[in-house]
Amino acid sequence: MSNFIFIAPLIILGLSLGFAYHNFFAIKRKFLCKQVREKLINQKFFSSIISDKTAEYLVQLPTKECRRILSYNVSQWPEYIKDDAVAEKLKFMLSGKIAKEDKNDELLMLFSAQIAAADGLYEKAGTIIGCLKKCKKQPYKAIYDLVSAQISLFEGDLETAVIKASTALKIFKKFNLLYEEGLGYFVIGSIYRISGMYDSADIMYRSALKVFKCLSADCNIGEVLGSMGMLLSAQQRYGEADDYFDQAVTQYQTIKDTEGESFIINQKALTALLRQDCASAKKLSAQALKNHKSIKGKSLSEEIMARAAYFQEDWPNVINHSITAAAGYKKSQNYAGVYDSMYINAEAQVRVNNLDEAERLLREIITLENKHKSCFHIANVYTLLGIIFFRRRDFERAEGIINQALKYELYNERDKGAAVDYLNLSIIEKAKGNIAEAEKYLEQALEHARASDNKLYEMIKAQQN
């Protein structure tokens, strides 16, 4: 008993020292994670996984050596990290490029897909993740799901997109991957914005902004502010939208990111188009075009100028700008942009009565769309193609093609598009002398217009009278 009394304080002291050491080590790890993240957050690519692995490596080193590495520029860190796996992943984050010998690395391939999706190369992103086996590690699975959500959003499958993005977000939260949590909020916000669920989109964007501000993720902050501007523009809250665009421009100017700033200026130009302020849209898009370095940025500027010219019925400029935009989009593999630009070109060709060229463009879109899927509504192409055959008085072919358009509209539950196609079918039947059929189609047009667009409903109703 006396021996125990003598030993007990030593046991308690040992446990206390062990607890204190563990506590000190945990605090040191947490501090290093924060330091490393702050130095890496605004590199070419950022991943909490790589950042934390780098910090884990450094925390194992003697304090003097750890401080020495931290004192160097981050571009030098891989030279002094002796763990090859950590060093290679760090090199990837600094360059944003994967080395040939690392193409079997599941995590780096996921990051490559993530970069491709961020650059709008959704087909490339899909090809990369399509080559990967089902990810077993939950953080890896979350990245896979987030990229899949972005691809689904691009393809217009909003239901799948929100399910996958929400699943990814839960995993990011579970593993305390804060930066990726911000990306999850941002993607879900974009899905809600496109779906017209504006309040939910606002909540998600604000959550993303809070995370990125906490991390000082400069480019992400600018991107979210710009998206919040577009969200408010969609609600016709133009004054508030301009405020967010101005904040985004200031953010990009602060970090000397001309490309990001030019992209926001293009967003301001798009908002001017929504207001039908064509002069401002043309001026802003021309400014962005001058400063953009990327093909995708220049292509967007050209498309906006084509659309501004369309509102002004300046058909030669619609054609010129849309041709340039389509060529640029094709180079950057943005097929939705290709189809949009070719379609507006075809519309302009119809307006100048160049029906053969319009038909050629529309058939090329159909051919390309079979190979490269996107969020573009192919029904619009069939509708315009049907109108071309109607203009040629080839009523049978016009009717067949409009019915193809209607099939797509009904499948995608687009009542407004269906109303327009039923109206076109009514006009065709009337031209053929089938008055009863024409009335039947007109009633169906009214039914779908009533469910979607009051102005369209009134227009069709006037035709009935």
Short mmCIF file of C-alpha atoms in Angstrom, two decimals:
data_model
loop_
_atom_site.label_atom_id
_atom_site.label_comp_id
_atom_site.label_asym_id
_atom_site.label_seq_id
_atom_site.Cartn_x
_atom_site.Cartn_y
_atom_site.Cartn_z
CA MET A 1 0.00 0.00 0.00
CA SER A 2 2.83 2.40 0.89
CA ASN A 3 4.51 1.56 -2.43
CA PHE A 4 1.32 2.42 -4.30
CA ILE A 5 1.10 5.77 -2.50
CA PHE A 6 4.66 6.46 -3.67
CA ILE A 7 4.03 5.33 -7.28
CA ALA A 8 0.59 6.96 -7.71
CA PRO A 9 1.93 10.54 -8.05
CA LEU A 10 4.40 9.34 -10.69
CA ILE A 11 1.56 7.70 -12.66
CA ILE A 12 -0.53 10.87 -12.41
CA LEU A 13 2.48 12.99 -13.45
CA GLY A 14 3.15 10.68 -16.42
CA LEU A 15 -0.47 10.82 -17.55
CA SER A 16 -0.51 14.60 -17.16
CA LEU A 17 2.67 14.96 -19.19
CA GLY A 18 1.26 12.61 -21.87
CA PHE A 19 -1.98 14.57 -22.03
CA ALA A 20 -0.09 17.88 -22.18
CA TYR A 21 2.14 16.57 -24.99
CA HIS A 22 -0.86 15.29 -26.93
CA ASN A 23 -2.60 18.62 -26.42
CA PHE A 24 0.48 20.54 -27.53
CA PHE A 25 0.85 18.33 -30.62
CA ALA A 26 -2.83 18.82 -31.53
CA ILE A 27 -2.52 22.61 -31.16
CA LYS A 28 0.69 22.58 -33.23
CA ARG A 29 -1.04 20.52 -35.97
CA LYS A 30 -4.03 22.88 -36.00
CA PHE A 31 -1.78 25.94 -36.18
CA LEU A 32 0.29 24.44 -39.01
CA CYS A 33 -2.84 23.46 -40.96
CA LYS A 34 -3.97 27.08 -40.78
CA GLN A 35 -0.54 28.43 -41.80
CA VAL A 36 -0.20 26.06 -44.75
CA ARG A 37 -3.76 26.74 -45.93
CA GLU A 38 -3.21 30.52 -45.84
CA LYS A 39 -0.11 30.15 -48.03
CA LEU A 40 -1.73 27.77 -50.54
CA ILE A 41 -5.34 28.97 -50.75
CA ASN A 42 -4.81 31.25 -53.77
CA GLN A 43 -2.55 29.03 -55.84
CA LYS A 44 -3.54 27.61 -59.26
CA PHE A 45 -5.64 24.97 -57.53
CA PHE A 46 -6.56 24.39 -53.92
CA SER A 47 -7.53 21.22 -52.08
CA SER A 48 -8.02 20.91 -48.33
CA ILE A 49 -6.86 17.30 -48.63
CA ILE A 50 -3.45 18.24 -50.10
CA SER A 51 -3.10 21.23 -47.79
CA ASP A 52 -3.75 19.08 -44.71
CA LYS A 53 -1.41 16.31 -45.93
CA THR A 54 1.33 18.93 -46.35
CA ALA A 55 0.71 20.22 -42.83
CA GLU A 56 0.75 16.63 -41.46
CA TYR A 57 4.17 16.12 -43.05
CA LEU A 58 5.54 19.36 -41.64
CA VAL A 59 4.25 18.73 -38.10
CA GLN A 60 6.38 15.56 -37.91
CA LEU A 61 9.59 17.52 -38.62
CA PRO A 62 11.83 19.15 -36.04
CA THR A 63 10.56 22.66 -35.32
CA LYS A 64 13.63 24.33 -36.84
CA GLU A 65 13.33 22.44 -40.14
CA CYS A 66 9.58 23.03 -40.29
CA ARG A 67 10.05 26.79 -39.84
CA ARG A 68 12.79 26.81 -42.49
CA ILE A 69 10.48 25.23 -45.12
CA LEU A 70 7.64 27.59 -44.20
CA SER A 71 9.96 30.56 -44.69
CA TYR A 72 10.51 29.66 -48.36
CA ASN A 73 8.24 30.64 -51.23
CA VAL A 74 5.57 27.93 -51.66
CA SER A 75 6.93 27.15 -55.14
CA GLN A 76 10.08 25.79 -53.41
CA TRP A 77 8.30 23.57 -50.89
CA PRO A 78 8.23 20.40 -53.04
CA GLU A 79 12.05 20.47 -53.21
CA TYR A 80 12.31 20.14 -49.42
CA ILE A 81 9.51 17.66 -48.82
CA LYS A 82 11.02 14.16 -48.81
CA ASP A 83 7.67 12.33 -48.94
CA ASP A 84 7.27 11.84 -52.72
CA ALA A 85 3.48 11.38 -52.57
CA VAL A 86 2.99 14.65 -50.69
CA ALA A 87 5.51 16.49 -52.88
CA GLU A 88 3.84 15.36 -56.14
CA LYS A 89 0.38 16.38 -54.96
CA LEU A 90 1.74 19.73 -53.83
CA LYS A 91 3.32 20.23 -57.27
CA PHE A 92 -0.07 19.57 -58.83
CA MET A 93 -1.74 22.17 -56.63
CA LEU A 94 0.89 24.78 -57.52
CA SER A 95 0.74 24.13 -61.28
CA GLY A 96 -2.79 22.82 -61.82
CA LYS A 97 -1.30 20.24 -64.19
CA ILE A 98 -0.92 16.51 -63.78
CA ALA A 99 2.33 14.79 -64.74
CA LYS A 100 2.13 11.79 -67.12
CA GLU A 101 3.45 9.43 -64.47
CA ASP A 102 0.66 10.47 -62.06
CA LYS A 103 -2.27 9.63 -64.34
CA ASN A 104 -2.97 6.47 -62.35
CA ASP A 105 -3.35 8.45 -59.13
CA GLU A 106 -7.09 8.43 -58.33
CA LEU A 107 -7.03 11.64 -56.28
CA LEU A 108 -5.04 13.62 -58.85
CA MET A 109 -7.36 12.42 -61.63
CA LEU A 110 -10.34 13.63 -59.57
CA PHE A 111 -8.64 16.99 -59.16
CA SER A 112 -8.03 17.13 -62.93
CA ALA A 113 -11.75 16.56 -63.48
CA GLN A 114 -12.49 19.27 -60.92
CA ILE A 115 -10.27 21.76 -62.80
CA ALA A 116 -11.85 20.81 -66.15
CA ALA A 117 -15.35 21.43 -64.74
CA ALA A 118 -14.26 24.77 -63.26
CA ASP A 119 -12.96 25.76 -66.72
CA GLY A 120 -16.27 24.80 -68.35
CA LEU A 121 -14.78 21.69 -70.01
CA TYR A 122 -17.60 19.42 -68.88
CA GLU A 123 -17.11 16.82 -71.59
CA LYS A 124 -13.45 16.45 -70.57
CA ALA A 125 -14.45 16.28 -66.89
CA GLY A 126 -16.98 13.55 -67.71
CA THR A 127 -14.38 11.56 -69.64
CA ILE A 128 -11.94 11.71 -66.70
CA ILE A 129 -14.39 10.59 -64.03
CA GLY A 130 -15.79 8.01 -66.44
CA CYS A 131 -12.37 6.32 -66.43
CA LEU A 132 -12.28 6.10 -62.62
CA LYS A 133 -13.67 3.16 -60.69
CA LYS A 134 -16.23 3.88 -58.00
CA CYS A 135 -14.42 5.86 -55.30
CA LYS A 136 -14.42 4.08 -51.94
CA LYS A 137 -12.94 6.81 -49.73
CA GLN A 138 -15.70 9.22 -48.77
CA PRO A 139 -13.77 12.48 -49.44
CA TYR A 140 -12.86 11.13 -52.89
CA LYS A 141 -16.47 10.13 -53.50
CA ALA A 142 -17.57 13.64 -52.54
CA ILE A 143 -15.27 15.21 -55.15
CA TYR A 144 -16.57 12.70 -57.72
CA ASP A 145 -20.17 13.62 -56.85
CA LEU A 146 -19.48 17.37 -56.98
CA VAL A 147 -17.97 17.10 -60.47
CA SER A 148 -20.86 14.86 -61.55
CA ALA A 149 -23.29 17.49 -60.24
CA GLN A 150 -21.60 20.20 -62.32
CA ILE A 151 -21.81 18.00 -65.43
CA SER A 152 -25.50 17.26 -64.76
CA LEU A 153 -26.16 20.99 -64.31
CA PHE A 154 -24.48 21.71 -67.64
CA GLU A 155 -26.59 19.04 -69.32
CA GLY A 156 -29.77 20.49 -67.82
CA ASP A 157 -30.47 17.57 -65.47
CA LEU A 158 -31.15 19.77 -62.43
CA GLU A 159 -32.67 17.03 -60.25
CA THR A 160 -29.60 14.78 -60.52
CA ALA A 161 -27.32 17.81 -60.07
CA VAL A 162 -28.85 18.89 -56.75
CA ILE A 163 -28.92 15.32 -55.38
CA LYS A 164 -25.23 14.74 -56.15
CA ALA A 165 -24.11 18.17 -54.95
CA SER A 166 -26.05 17.78 -51.68
CA THR A 167 -24.50 14.34 -51.10
CA ALA A 168 -21.03 15.81 -51.68
CA LEU A 169 -21.72 18.71 -49.30
CA LYS A 170 -22.67 16.35 -46.45
CA ILE A 171 -19.38 14.47 -46.81
CA PHE A 172 -17.32 17.68 -47.00
CA LYS A 173 -18.94 18.84 -43.75
CA LYS A 174 -18.37 15.46 -42.10
CA PHE A 175 -14.63 15.57 -42.85
CA ASN A 176 -14.29 19.28 -42.11
CA LEU A 177 -13.13 20.08 -45.67
CA LEU A 178 -14.08 23.74 -45.39
CA TYR A 179 -12.99 24.98 -48.83
CA GLU A 180 -14.82 22.12 -50.56
CA GLU A 181 -17.86 22.86 -48.38
CA GLY A 182 -17.82 26.36 -49.89
CA LEU A 183 -17.68 24.85 -53.40
CA GLY A 184 -20.66 22.65 -52.52
CA TYR A 185 -22.72 25.65 -51.40
CA PHE A 186 -21.75 27.51 -54.58
CA VAL A 187 -22.74 24.68 -56.96
CA ILE A 188 -26.07 24.12 -55.17
CA GLY A 189 -26.69 27.88 -55.28
CA SER A 190 -26.14 27.86 -59.05
CA ILE A 191 -28.54 24.92 -59.46
CA TYR A 192 -31.21 26.76 -57.49
CA ARG A 193 -30.62 29.97 -59.46
CA ILE A 194 -31.09 28.22 -62.80
CA SER A 195 -34.16 26.42 -61.39
CA GLY A 196 -35.72 29.76 -60.44
CA MET A 197 -35.58 28.98 -56.68
CA TYR A 198 -34.13 32.39 -55.92
CA ASP A 199 -34.45 32.46 -52.11
CA SER A 200 -32.74 29.08 -51.76
CA ALA A 201 -30.02 30.16 -54.19
CA ASP A 202 -29.41 33.31 -52.12
CA ILE A 203 -28.98 31.25 -48.93
CA MET A 204 -26.48 28.93 -50.63
CA TYR A 205 -24.48 31.77 -52.20
CA ARG A 206 -24.29 33.60 -48.86
CA SER A 207 -23.06 30.41 -47.18
CA ALA A 208 -20.39 30.00 -49.88
CA LEU A 209 -19.33 33.64 -49.54
CA LYS A 210 -19.01 33.29 -45.76
CA VAL A 211 -16.74 30.25 -46.16
CA PHE A 212 -14.54 31.81 -48.86
CA LYS A 213 -14.17 35.07 -46.90
CA CYS A 214 -13.17 33.08 -43.83
CA LEU A 215 -10.47 31.33 -45.91
CA SER A 216 -9.47 34.49 -47.88
CA ALA A 217 -10.07 32.53 -51.10
CA ASP A 218 -9.84 35.63 -53.30
CA CYS A 219 -10.93 34.32 -56.72
CA ASN A 220 -13.81 32.34 -55.22
CA ILE A 221 -15.07 35.47 -53.44
CA GLY A 222 -15.18 37.33 -56.77
CA GLU A 223 -16.95 34.44 -58.49
CA VAL A 224 -19.66 34.21 -55.82
CA LEU A 225 -20.23 37.99 -55.81
CA GLY A 226 -20.67 37.90 -59.60
CA SER A 227 -23.14 35.00 -59.35
CA MET A 228 -25.12 36.87 -56.69
CA GLY A 229 -25.31 39.77 -59.15
CA MET A 230 -26.70 37.43 -61.82
CA LEU A 231 -29.20 36.04 -59.29
CA LEU A 232 -30.54 39.53 -58.57
CA SER A 233 -30.59 40.37 -62.30
CA ALA A 234 -32.83 37.36 -62.91
CA GLN A 235 -35.25 38.91 -60.38
CA GLN A 236 -35.01 42.29 -62.15
CA ARG A 237 -33.42 43.82 -59.03
CA TYR A 238 -30.91 45.61 -61.19
CA GLY A 239 -29.68 48.21 -58.69
CA GLU A 240 -28.76 45.53 -56.14
CA ALA A 241 -27.22 43.42 -58.92
CA ASP A 242 -24.96 46.31 -59.96
CA ASP A 243 -23.79 46.66 -56.36
CA TYR A 244 -22.66 43.02 -56.28
CA PHE A 245 -21.01 43.32 -59.72
CA ASP A 246 -19.10 46.38 -58.49
CA GLN A 247 -17.97 44.48 -55.39
CA ALA A 248 -16.80 41.61 -57.61
CA VAL A 249 -14.89 43.98 -59.92
CA THR A 250 -13.19 45.60 -56.91
CA GLN A 251 -12.31 42.15 -55.55
CA TYR A 252 -10.64 41.09 -58.81
CA GLN A 253 -8.88 44.46 -59.20
CA THR A 254 -7.43 44.09 -55.68
CA ILE A 255 -5.79 40.79 -56.62
CA LYS A 256 -4.90 42.04 -60.14
CA ASP A 257 -6.99 39.32 -61.84
CA THR A 258 -7.84 40.91 -65.21
CA GLU A 259 -9.54 37.76 -66.50
CA GLY A 260 -11.89 37.59 -63.52
CA GLU A 261 -12.63 41.31 -63.77
CA SER A 262 -13.43 40.98 -67.49
CA PHE A 263 -15.78 38.08 -66.79
CA ILE A 264 -17.74 40.26 -64.33
CA ILE A 265 -17.90 43.05 -66.93
CA ASN A 266 -19.44 40.50 -69.32
CA GLN A 267 -21.98 39.64 -66.60
CA LYS A 268 -22.82 43.35 -66.36
CA ALA A 269 -23.26 43.36 -70.15
CA LEU A 270 -25.66 40.41 -69.90
CA THR A 271 -27.66 42.31 -67.29
CA ALA A 272 -27.80 45.32 -69.62
CA LEU A 273 -29.24 42.97 -72.26
CA LEU A 274 -31.95 41.87 -69.83
CA ARG A 275 -32.89 45.54 -69.49
CA GLN A 276 -32.71 45.80 -73.30
CA ASP A 277 -30.07 48.50 -72.89
CA CYS A 278 -28.21 47.43 -76.03
CA ALA A 279 -25.83 50.41 -76.10
CA SER A 280 -24.49 49.59 -72.61
CA ALA A 281 -24.33 45.86 -73.40
CA LYS A 282 -22.23 46.50 -76.51
CA LYS A 283 -19.94 48.95 -74.71
CA LEU A 284 -19.35 46.64 -71.74
CA SER A 285 -18.83 43.50 -73.85
CA ALA A 286 -16.37 45.39 -76.10
CA GLN A 287 -14.45 46.43 -72.98
CA ALA A 288 -14.37 42.83 -71.72
CA LEU A 289 -13.32 41.56 -75.17
CA LYS A 290 -10.35 43.93 -75.17
CA ASN A 291 -9.10 42.73 -71.76
CA HIS A 292 -9.94 39.03 -71.90
CA LYS A 293 -7.03 36.67 -72.51
CA SER A 294 -8.98 33.42 -72.63
CA ILE A 295 -10.80 32.16 -75.71
CA LYS A 296 -13.90 31.35 -73.64
CA GLY A 297 -14.01 34.91 -72.28
CA LYS A 298 -13.61 36.46 -75.72
CA SER A 299 -16.30 34.14 -77.10
CA LEU A 300 -18.77 35.25 -74.44
CA SER A 301 -18.09 38.91 -75.33
CA GLU A 302 -18.72 38.16 -79.01
CA GLU A 303 -21.96 36.33 -78.20
CA ILE A 304 -23.23 39.25 -76.10
CA MET A 305 -22.47 41.66 -78.95
CA ALA A 306 -24.36 39.36 -81.33
CA ARG A 307 -27.37 39.37 -79.00
CA ALA A 308 -27.26 43.15 -78.60
CA ALA A 309 -27.20 43.47 -82.40
CA TYR A 310 -30.18 41.06 -82.56
CA PHE A 311 -32.29 43.35 -80.35
CA GLN A 312 -31.40 46.21 -82.69
CA GLU A 313 -32.23 44.07 -85.76
CA ASP A 314 -28.72 44.65 -87.04
CA TRP A 315 -28.58 41.31 -88.85
CA PRO A 316 -25.10 41.63 -90.48
CA ASN A 317 -23.50 42.24 -87.05
CA VAL A 318 -25.51 39.40 -85.51
CA ILE A 319 -24.07 37.08 -88.16
CA ASN A 320 -20.47 38.36 -87.87
CA HIS A 321 -20.28 38.26 -84.06
CA SER A 322 -22.09 34.92 -83.77
CA ILE A 323 -19.71 33.27 -86.26
CA THR A 324 -16.70 34.48 -84.23
CA ALA A 325 -18.31 33.41 -80.96
CA ALA A 326 -19.14 29.91 -82.27
CA ALA A 327 -15.58 29.40 -83.53
CA GLY A 328 -14.15 30.42 -80.14
CA TYR A 329 -16.56 28.27 -78.19
CA LYS A 330 -15.68 25.30 -80.37
CA LYS A 331 -11.97 25.77 -79.61
CA SER A 332 -12.67 25.89 -75.88
CA GLN A 333 -15.08 22.91 -76.18
CA ASN A 334 -18.04 24.88 -74.82
CA TYR A 335 -20.67 23.20 -76.98
CA ALA A 336 -23.65 24.93 -75.36
CA GLY A 337 -22.01 28.20 -76.42
CA VAL A 338 -21.42 26.80 -79.92
CA TYR A 339 -25.09 25.87 -80.31
CA ASP A 340 -26.39 29.17 -78.90
CA SER A 341 -24.16 31.18 -81.24
CA MET A 342 -24.98 29.08 -84.30
CA TYR A 343 -28.69 29.27 -83.48
CA ILE A 344 -28.75 33.08 -83.25
CA ASN A 345 -26.81 33.14 -86.54
CA ALA A 346 -29.51 30.91 -88.10
CA GLU A 347 -32.25 33.22 -86.79
CA ALA A 348 -30.49 36.20 -88.41
CA GLN A 349 -30.12 34.26 -91.68
CA VAL A 350 -33.89 33.62 -91.68
CA ARG A 351 -34.50 37.36 -91.12
CA VAL A 352 -32.43 38.22 -94.23
CA ASN A 353 -34.20 35.41 -96.12
CA ASN A 354 -31.07 33.30 -96.49
CA LEU A 355 -33.00 30.10 -95.74
CA ASP A 356 -30.45 27.66 -97.19
CA GLU A 357 -27.67 28.91 -94.89
CA ALA A 358 -30.05 28.90 -91.92
CA GLU A 359 -31.00 25.29 -92.65
CA ARG A 360 -27.32 24.30 -92.97
CA LEU A 361 -26.53 25.83 -89.56
CA LEU A 362 -29.47 24.16 -87.86
CA ARG A 363 -28.66 20.74 -89.28
CA GLU A 364 -25.04 21.16 -88.15
CA ILE A 365 -26.28 21.89 -84.62
CA ILE A 366 -28.37 18.70 -84.67
CA THR A 367 -25.36 16.64 -85.84
CA LEU A 368 -23.03 18.15 -83.20
CA GLU A 369 -25.60 17.83 -80.42
CA ASN A 370 -25.85 14.09 -81.02
CA LYS A 371 -22.12 13.83 -80.23
CA HIS A 372 -21.74 16.55 -77.58
CA LYS A 373 -24.64 16.89 -75.14
CA SER A 374 -25.25 20.12 -73.24
CA CYS A 375 -27.99 22.19 -71.59
CA PHE A 376 -28.97 23.65 -74.98
CA HIS A 377 -32.66 23.09 -75.84
CA ILE A 378 -32.50 21.24 -79.17
CA ALA A 379 -36.27 21.69 -79.58
CA ASN A 380 -35.61 25.32 -80.59
CA VAL A 381 -33.61 24.09 -83.58
CA TYR A 382 -36.42 21.86 -84.83
CA THR A 383 -38.95 24.67 -84.36
CA LEU A 384 -36.93 27.10 -86.48
CA LEU A 385 -36.23 24.39 -89.06
CA GLY A 386 -39.99 23.76 -89.30
CA ILE A 387 -40.58 27.49 -89.83
CA ILE A 388 -38.06 27.45 -92.70
CA PHE A 389 -39.98 24.65 -94.45
CA PHE A 390 -43.23 26.50 -93.82
CA ARG A 391 -41.72 29.59 -95.48
CA ARG A 392 -40.92 27.36 -98.47
CA ARG A 393 -44.53 26.15 -98.38
CA ASP A 394 -43.38 22.57 -97.81
CA PHE A 395 -46.16 22.01 -95.27
CA GLU A 396 -45.75 18.26 -94.81
CA ARG A 397 -42.08 18.50 -93.87
CA ALA A 398 -42.76 21.57 -91.73
CA GLU A 399 -45.40 19.66 -89.78
CA GLY A 400 -43.14 16.64 -89.26
CA ILE A 401 -40.26 18.74 -87.96
CA ILE A 402 -42.46 20.85 -85.65
CA ASN A 403 -43.83 17.60 -84.20
CA GLN A 404 -40.24 16.57 -83.43
CA ALA A 405 -39.77 19.89 -81.60
CA LEU A 406 -43.02 19.33 -79.70
CA LYS A 407 -41.87 15.88 -78.59
CA TYR A 408 -38.78 17.43 -76.93
CA GLU A 409 -40.81 20.24 -75.34
CA LEU A 410 -43.36 17.85 -73.84
CA TYR A 411 -40.63 15.49 -72.61
CA ASN A 412 -38.86 18.37 -70.85
CA GLU A 413 -42.17 19.80 -69.56
CA ARG A 414 -41.57 23.18 -71.21
CA ASP A 415 -45.12 24.49 -71.51
CA LYS A 416 -44.14 27.74 -73.22
CA GLY A 417 -42.20 25.92 -75.95
CA ALA A 418 -45.05 23.42 -76.36
CA ALA A 419 -47.53 26.30 -76.71
CA VAL A 420 -45.44 27.83 -79.51
CA ASP A 421 -45.17 24.49 -81.32
CA TYR A 422 -48.92 23.82 -81.07
CA LEU A 423 -49.52 27.34 -82.42
CA ASN A 424 -47.17 26.62 -85.35
CA LEU A 425 -49.00 23.35 -86.05
CA SER A 426 -52.28 25.27 -86.03
CA ILE A 427 -50.92 27.76 -88.56
CA ILE A 428 -49.67 24.91 -90.79
CA GLU A 429 -53.03 23.12 -90.70
CA LYS A 430 -54.82 26.36 -91.49
CA ALA A 431 -52.52 26.90 -94.50
CA LYS A 432 -53.38 23.37 -95.65
CA GLY A 433 -57.07 24.18 -95.33
CA ASN A 434 -57.68 21.85 -92.35
CA ILE A 435 -59.64 24.30 -90.20
CA ALA A 436 -60.90 21.75 -87.64
CA GLU A 437 -57.35 20.47 -87.02
CA ALA A 438 -56.09 24.04 -86.81
CA GLU A 439 -58.67 24.83 -84.09
CA LYS A 440 -57.74 21.70 -82.17
CA TYR A 441 -54.05 22.65 -82.13
CA LEU A 442 -54.93 26.22 -81.15
CA GLU A 443 -56.84 24.96 -78.09
CA GLN A 444 -53.81 22.90 -77.04
CA ALA A 445 -51.58 25.96 -77.55
CA LEU A 446 -53.87 27.96 -75.25
CA GLU A 447 -53.81 25.23 -72.62
CA HIS A 448 -49.99 25.21 -72.43
CA ALA A 449 -49.70 29.01 -72.66
CA ARG A 450 -52.15 29.39 -69.76
CA ALA A 451 -49.79 27.26 -67.63
CA SER A 452 -46.66 29.22 -68.52
CA ASP A 453 -46.96 32.72 -70.01
CA ASN A 454 -49.87 35.17 -69.73
CA LYS A 455 -48.61 37.38 -72.59
CA LEU A 456 -48.31 34.39 -74.91
CA TYR A 457 -51.77 33.24 -73.81
CA GLU A 458 -53.31 36.62 -74.69
CA MET A 459 -51.52 36.64 -78.06
CA ILE A 460 -52.85 33.20 -78.98
CA LYS A 461 -56.32 34.09 -77.67
CA ALA A 462 -56.35 37.12 -80.00
CA GLN A 463 -55.62 34.81 -82.95
CA GLN A 464 -58.55 32.61 -81.96
CA ASN A 465 -60.86 35.59 -82.13
#
